[in-house]
Short mmCIF file of C-alpha atoms (C1' of nucleotides) in Angstrom, two decimals:
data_model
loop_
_atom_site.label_atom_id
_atom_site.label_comp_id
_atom_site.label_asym_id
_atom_site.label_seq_id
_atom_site.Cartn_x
_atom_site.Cartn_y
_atom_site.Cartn_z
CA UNK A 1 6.44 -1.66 15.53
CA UNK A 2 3.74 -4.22 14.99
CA UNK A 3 2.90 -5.83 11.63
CA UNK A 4 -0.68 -4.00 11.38
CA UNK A 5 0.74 -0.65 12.36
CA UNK A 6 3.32 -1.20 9.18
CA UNK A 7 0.51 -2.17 7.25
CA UNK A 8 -1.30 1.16 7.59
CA UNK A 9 2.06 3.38 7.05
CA UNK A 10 3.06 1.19 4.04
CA UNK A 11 -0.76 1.24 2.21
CA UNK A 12 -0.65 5.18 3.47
CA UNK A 13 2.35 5.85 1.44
CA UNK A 14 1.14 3.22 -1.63
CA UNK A 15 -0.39 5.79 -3.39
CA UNK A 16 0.82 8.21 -6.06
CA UNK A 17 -0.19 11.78 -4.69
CA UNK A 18 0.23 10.33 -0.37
CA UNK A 19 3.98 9.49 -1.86
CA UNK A 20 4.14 12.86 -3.23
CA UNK A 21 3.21 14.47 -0.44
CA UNK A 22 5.02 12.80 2.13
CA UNK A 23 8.46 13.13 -0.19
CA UNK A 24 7.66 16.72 -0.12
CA UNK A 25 7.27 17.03 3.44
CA UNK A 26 10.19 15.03 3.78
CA UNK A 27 12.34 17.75 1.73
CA UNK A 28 10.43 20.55 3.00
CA UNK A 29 12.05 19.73 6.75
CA UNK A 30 10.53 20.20 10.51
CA UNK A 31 8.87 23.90 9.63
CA UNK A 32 6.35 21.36 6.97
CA UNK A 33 4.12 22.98 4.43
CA UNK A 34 0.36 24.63 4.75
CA UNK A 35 -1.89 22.54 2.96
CA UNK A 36 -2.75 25.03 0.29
CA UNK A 37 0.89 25.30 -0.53
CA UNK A 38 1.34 21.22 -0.84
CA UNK A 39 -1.73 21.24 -3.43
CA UNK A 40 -0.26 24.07 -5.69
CA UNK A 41 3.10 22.57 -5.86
CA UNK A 42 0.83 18.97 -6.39
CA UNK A 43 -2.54 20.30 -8.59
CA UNK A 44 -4.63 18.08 -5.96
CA UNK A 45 -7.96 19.01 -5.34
CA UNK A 46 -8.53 20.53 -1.63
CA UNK A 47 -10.81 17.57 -0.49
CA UNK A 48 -8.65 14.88 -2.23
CA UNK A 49 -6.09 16.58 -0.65
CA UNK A 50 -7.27 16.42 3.04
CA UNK A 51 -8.61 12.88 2.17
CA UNK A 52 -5.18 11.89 1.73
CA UNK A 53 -3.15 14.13 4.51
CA UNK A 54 -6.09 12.39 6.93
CA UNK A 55 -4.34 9.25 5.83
CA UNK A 56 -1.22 10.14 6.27
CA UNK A 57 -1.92 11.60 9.32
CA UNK A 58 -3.92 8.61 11.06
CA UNK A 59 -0.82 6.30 9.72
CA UNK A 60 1.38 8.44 12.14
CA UNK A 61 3.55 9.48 9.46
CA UNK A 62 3.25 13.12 9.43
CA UNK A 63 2.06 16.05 12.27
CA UNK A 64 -0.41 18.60 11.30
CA UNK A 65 0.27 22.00 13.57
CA UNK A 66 -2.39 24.93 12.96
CA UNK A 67 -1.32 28.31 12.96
CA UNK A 68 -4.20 30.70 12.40
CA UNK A 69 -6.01 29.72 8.95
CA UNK A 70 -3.60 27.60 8.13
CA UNK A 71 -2.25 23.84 8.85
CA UNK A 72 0.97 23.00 8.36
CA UNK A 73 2.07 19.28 7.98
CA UNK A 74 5.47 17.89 8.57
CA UNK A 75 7.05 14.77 7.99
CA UNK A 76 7.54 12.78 10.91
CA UNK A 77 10.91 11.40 11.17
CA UNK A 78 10.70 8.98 13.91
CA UNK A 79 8.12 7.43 12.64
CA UNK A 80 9.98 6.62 9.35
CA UNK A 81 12.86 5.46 10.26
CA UNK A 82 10.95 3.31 12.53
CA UNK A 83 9.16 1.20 9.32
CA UNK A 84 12.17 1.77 7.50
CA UNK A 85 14.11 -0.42 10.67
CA UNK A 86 11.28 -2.80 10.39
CA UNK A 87 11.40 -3.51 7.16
CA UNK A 88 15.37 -4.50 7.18
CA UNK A 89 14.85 -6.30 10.64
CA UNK A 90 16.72 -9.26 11.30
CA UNK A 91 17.71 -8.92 8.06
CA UNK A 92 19.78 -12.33 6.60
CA UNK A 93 19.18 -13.54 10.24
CA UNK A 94 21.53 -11.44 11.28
CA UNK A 95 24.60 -12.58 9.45
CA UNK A 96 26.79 -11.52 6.76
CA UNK A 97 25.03 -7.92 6.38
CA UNK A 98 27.11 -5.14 4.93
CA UNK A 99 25.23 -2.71 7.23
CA UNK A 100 22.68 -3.34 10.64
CA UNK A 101 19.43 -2.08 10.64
CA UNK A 102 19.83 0.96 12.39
CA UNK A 103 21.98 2.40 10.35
CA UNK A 104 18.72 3.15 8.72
CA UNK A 105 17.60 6.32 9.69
CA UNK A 106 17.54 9.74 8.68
CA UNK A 107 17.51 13.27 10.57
CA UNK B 1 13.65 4.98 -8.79
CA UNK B 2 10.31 6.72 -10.29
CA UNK B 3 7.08 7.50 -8.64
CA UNK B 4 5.09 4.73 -10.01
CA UNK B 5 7.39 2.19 -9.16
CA UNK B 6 7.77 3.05 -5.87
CA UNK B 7 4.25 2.95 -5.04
CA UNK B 8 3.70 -0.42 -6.89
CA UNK B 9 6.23 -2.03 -4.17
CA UNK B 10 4.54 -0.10 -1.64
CA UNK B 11 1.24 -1.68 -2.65
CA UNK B 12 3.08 -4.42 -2.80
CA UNK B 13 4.24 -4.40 0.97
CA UNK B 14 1.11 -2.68 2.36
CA UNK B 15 -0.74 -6.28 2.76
CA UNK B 16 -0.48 -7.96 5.99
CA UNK B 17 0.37 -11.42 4.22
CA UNK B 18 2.81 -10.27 2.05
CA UNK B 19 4.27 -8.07 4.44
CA UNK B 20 4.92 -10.97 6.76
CA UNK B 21 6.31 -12.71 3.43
CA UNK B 22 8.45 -10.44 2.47
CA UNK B 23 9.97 -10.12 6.54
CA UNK B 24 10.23 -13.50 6.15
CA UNK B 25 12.41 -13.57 3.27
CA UNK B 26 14.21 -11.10 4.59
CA UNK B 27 15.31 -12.84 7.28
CA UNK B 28 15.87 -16.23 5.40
CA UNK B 29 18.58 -14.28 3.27
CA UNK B 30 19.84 -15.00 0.18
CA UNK B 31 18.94 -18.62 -0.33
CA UNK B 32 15.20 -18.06 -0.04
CA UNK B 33 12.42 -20.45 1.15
CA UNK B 34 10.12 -22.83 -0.94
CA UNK B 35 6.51 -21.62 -1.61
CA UNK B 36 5.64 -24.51 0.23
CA UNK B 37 7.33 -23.55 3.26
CA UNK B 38 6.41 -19.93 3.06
CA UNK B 39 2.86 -21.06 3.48
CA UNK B 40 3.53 -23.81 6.43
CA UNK B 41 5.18 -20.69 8.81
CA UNK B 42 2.28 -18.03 7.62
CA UNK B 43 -0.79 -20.45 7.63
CA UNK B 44 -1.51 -18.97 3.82
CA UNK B 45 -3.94 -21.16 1.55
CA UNK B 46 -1.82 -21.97 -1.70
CA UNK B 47 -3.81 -20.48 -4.13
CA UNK B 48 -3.37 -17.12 -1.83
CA UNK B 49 -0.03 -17.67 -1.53
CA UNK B 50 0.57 -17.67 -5.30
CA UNK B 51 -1.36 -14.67 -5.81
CA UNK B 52 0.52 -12.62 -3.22
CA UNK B 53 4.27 -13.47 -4.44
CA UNK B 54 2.98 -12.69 -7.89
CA UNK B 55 2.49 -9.54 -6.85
CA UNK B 56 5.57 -9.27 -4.81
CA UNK B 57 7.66 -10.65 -7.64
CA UNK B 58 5.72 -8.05 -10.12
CA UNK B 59 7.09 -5.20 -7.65
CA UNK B 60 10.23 -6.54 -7.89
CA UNK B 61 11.18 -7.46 -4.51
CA UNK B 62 11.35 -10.94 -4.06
CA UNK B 63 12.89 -13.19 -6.83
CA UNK B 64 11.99 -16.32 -8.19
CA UNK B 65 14.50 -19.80 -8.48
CA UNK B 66 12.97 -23.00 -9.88
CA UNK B 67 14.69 -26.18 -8.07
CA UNK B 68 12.92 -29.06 -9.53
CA UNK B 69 9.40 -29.23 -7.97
CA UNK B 70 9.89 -26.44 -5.40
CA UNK B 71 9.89 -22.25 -6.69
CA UNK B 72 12.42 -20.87 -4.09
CA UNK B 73 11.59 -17.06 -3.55
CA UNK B 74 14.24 -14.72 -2.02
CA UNK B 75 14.02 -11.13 -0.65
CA UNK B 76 15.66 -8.93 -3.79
CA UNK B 77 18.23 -6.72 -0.73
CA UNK B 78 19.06 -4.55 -3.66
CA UNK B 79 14.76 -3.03 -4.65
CA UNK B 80 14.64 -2.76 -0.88
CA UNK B 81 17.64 -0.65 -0.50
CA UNK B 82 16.35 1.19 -3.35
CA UNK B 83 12.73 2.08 -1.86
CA UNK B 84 14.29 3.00 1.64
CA UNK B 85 16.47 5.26 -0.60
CA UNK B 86 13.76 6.77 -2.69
CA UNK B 87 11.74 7.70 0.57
CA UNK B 88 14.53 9.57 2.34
CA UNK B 89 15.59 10.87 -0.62
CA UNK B 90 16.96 14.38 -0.70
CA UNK B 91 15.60 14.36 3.09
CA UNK B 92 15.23 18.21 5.09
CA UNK B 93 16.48 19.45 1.46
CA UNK B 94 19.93 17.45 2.53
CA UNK B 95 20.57 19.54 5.07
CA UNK B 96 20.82 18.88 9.12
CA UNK B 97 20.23 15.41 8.79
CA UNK B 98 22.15 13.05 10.62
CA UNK B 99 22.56 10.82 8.26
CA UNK B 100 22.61 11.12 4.64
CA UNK B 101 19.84 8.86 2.71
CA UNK B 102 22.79 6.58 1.24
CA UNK B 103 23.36 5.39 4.71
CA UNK B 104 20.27 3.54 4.37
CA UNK B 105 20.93 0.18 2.94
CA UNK B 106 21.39 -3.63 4.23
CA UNK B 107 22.94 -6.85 2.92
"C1'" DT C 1 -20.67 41.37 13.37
"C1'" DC C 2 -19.73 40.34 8.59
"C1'" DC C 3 -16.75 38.76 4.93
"C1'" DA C 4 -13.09 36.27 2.70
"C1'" DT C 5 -10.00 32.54 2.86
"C1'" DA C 6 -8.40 27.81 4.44
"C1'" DT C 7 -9.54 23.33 5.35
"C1'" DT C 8 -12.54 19.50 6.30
"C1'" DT C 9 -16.74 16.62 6.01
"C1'" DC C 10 -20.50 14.62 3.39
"C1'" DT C 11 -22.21 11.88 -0.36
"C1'" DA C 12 -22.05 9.24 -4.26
"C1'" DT C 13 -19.70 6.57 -7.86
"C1'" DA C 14 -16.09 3.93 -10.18
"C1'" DT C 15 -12.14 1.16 -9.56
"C1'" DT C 16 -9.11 -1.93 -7.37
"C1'" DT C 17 -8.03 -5.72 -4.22
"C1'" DA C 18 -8.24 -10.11 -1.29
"C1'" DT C 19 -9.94 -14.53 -0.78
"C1'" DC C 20 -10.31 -19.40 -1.83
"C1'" DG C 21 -12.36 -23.72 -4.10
"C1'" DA C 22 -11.63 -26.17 -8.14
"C1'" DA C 23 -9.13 -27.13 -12.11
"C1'" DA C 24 -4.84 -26.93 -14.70
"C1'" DT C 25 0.16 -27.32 -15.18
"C1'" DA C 26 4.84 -28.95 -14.10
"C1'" DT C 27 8.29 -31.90 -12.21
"C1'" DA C 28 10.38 -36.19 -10.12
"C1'" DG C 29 10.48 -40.79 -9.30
"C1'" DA C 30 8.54 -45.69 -9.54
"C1'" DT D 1 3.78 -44.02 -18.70
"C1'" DC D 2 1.56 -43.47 -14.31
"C1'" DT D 3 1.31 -41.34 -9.82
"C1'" DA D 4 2.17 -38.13 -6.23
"C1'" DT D 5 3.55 -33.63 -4.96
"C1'" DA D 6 4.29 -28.51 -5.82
"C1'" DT D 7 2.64 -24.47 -7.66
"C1'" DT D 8 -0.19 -21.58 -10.57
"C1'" DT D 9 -4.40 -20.11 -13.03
"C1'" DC D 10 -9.40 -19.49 -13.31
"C1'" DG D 11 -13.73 -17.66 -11.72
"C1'" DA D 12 -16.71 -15.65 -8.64
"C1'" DT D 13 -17.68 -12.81 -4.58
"C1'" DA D 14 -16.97 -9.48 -0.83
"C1'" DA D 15 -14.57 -5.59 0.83
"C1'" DA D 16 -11.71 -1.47 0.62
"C1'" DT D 17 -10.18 2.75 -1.76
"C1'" DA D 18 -9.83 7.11 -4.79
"C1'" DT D 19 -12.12 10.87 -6.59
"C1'" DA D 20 -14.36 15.32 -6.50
"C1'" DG D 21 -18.56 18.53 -6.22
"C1'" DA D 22 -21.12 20.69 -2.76
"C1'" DA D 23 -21.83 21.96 1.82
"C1'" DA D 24 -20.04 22.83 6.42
"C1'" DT D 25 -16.64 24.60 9.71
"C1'" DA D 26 -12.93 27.60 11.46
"C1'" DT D 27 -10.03 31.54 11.65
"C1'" DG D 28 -8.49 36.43 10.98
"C1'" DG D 29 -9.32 40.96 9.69
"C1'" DA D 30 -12.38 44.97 8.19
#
DNA sequence: TCCATATTTCTATATTTATCGAAATATAGA
DNA sequence: TCTATATTTCGATAAATATAGAAATATGGA
């Protein structure tokens, strides 16, 4: 991952209701959440809300799938374990770490 | 970890200088780096440079050591183990993951 | 086709953020 | 104390971002 591309997924998730909806996706698993859903359970405004799933979405960190009316969203797991590796690279130049950096992934 | 606290060291990393800061410090472990030298290896005008690790330091992921003329910042391992935490938290509603979110620490 | 529902785009406004020159502050050593 | 070096604060400007009402688009079913 390059340092820009980190830049976008970290401002993406700096933000109070993006954070909220991306830990939601990341509880609600691979099957994600329709958007309509993801604003009830947040009281976001539809075009807030698809202001900030575009975000999300352009950052890479979650998939949008359609199915009929609806669009579901998902969390995208490889892609955040992949800023979550970056951030802990090289970490204490490589020495005296409890734990590597790729230990640091989930599902 | 709360919700507004998270997204402040978000914010915090979501900057392209103080992302490459904070790497930095990362990598430097424990013992830190003068301000001074921060800004030699990133090419970052003092004045810039302040204002960023203020902001880091607000977020609570870098630290701050006074050594007679020199401010030696270090990476604070223990916020950043706590943000990776607080994003994978209670991932795929803890089930099916490969790893569980505790996993994800360093130093 | 027509209607209802789901989601996105458009448009405008208010707020926040990044940058850096210049000045101020702090510390160490002569 | 005086001087040089290290870092921060001040002040002003330019750019990016969040919000939401209204309108537009897309899909499924009557």
């Amino acid at each position: 991952m390059e340092n820009k591309h980190a830049v976008r997924s970290l401002a993406a998730l700096a933000q109070e209701s993006r954070l909220a909806i991306f830990r939601l996706l990341v509880t609600a698993g691979p099957a994600g959440l329709a958007v309509g859903k993801i604003g009830e359970q947040l009281g976001v405004a539809p075009a807030t809300l698809s202001f900030h799933l575009k975000e999300l979405s352009h950052a890479g960190l979650v998939d949008a799938r359609q199915d009929g009316r609806f669009v579901f969203y998902s969390a995208n797991y490889a892609a955040m374990n992949a800023l979550l590796g970056f951030l802990t690279e090289n970490c204490c130049a490589g020495e005296s770490c409890a734990l590597p950096a790729s230990t640091t992934s989930c599902c």
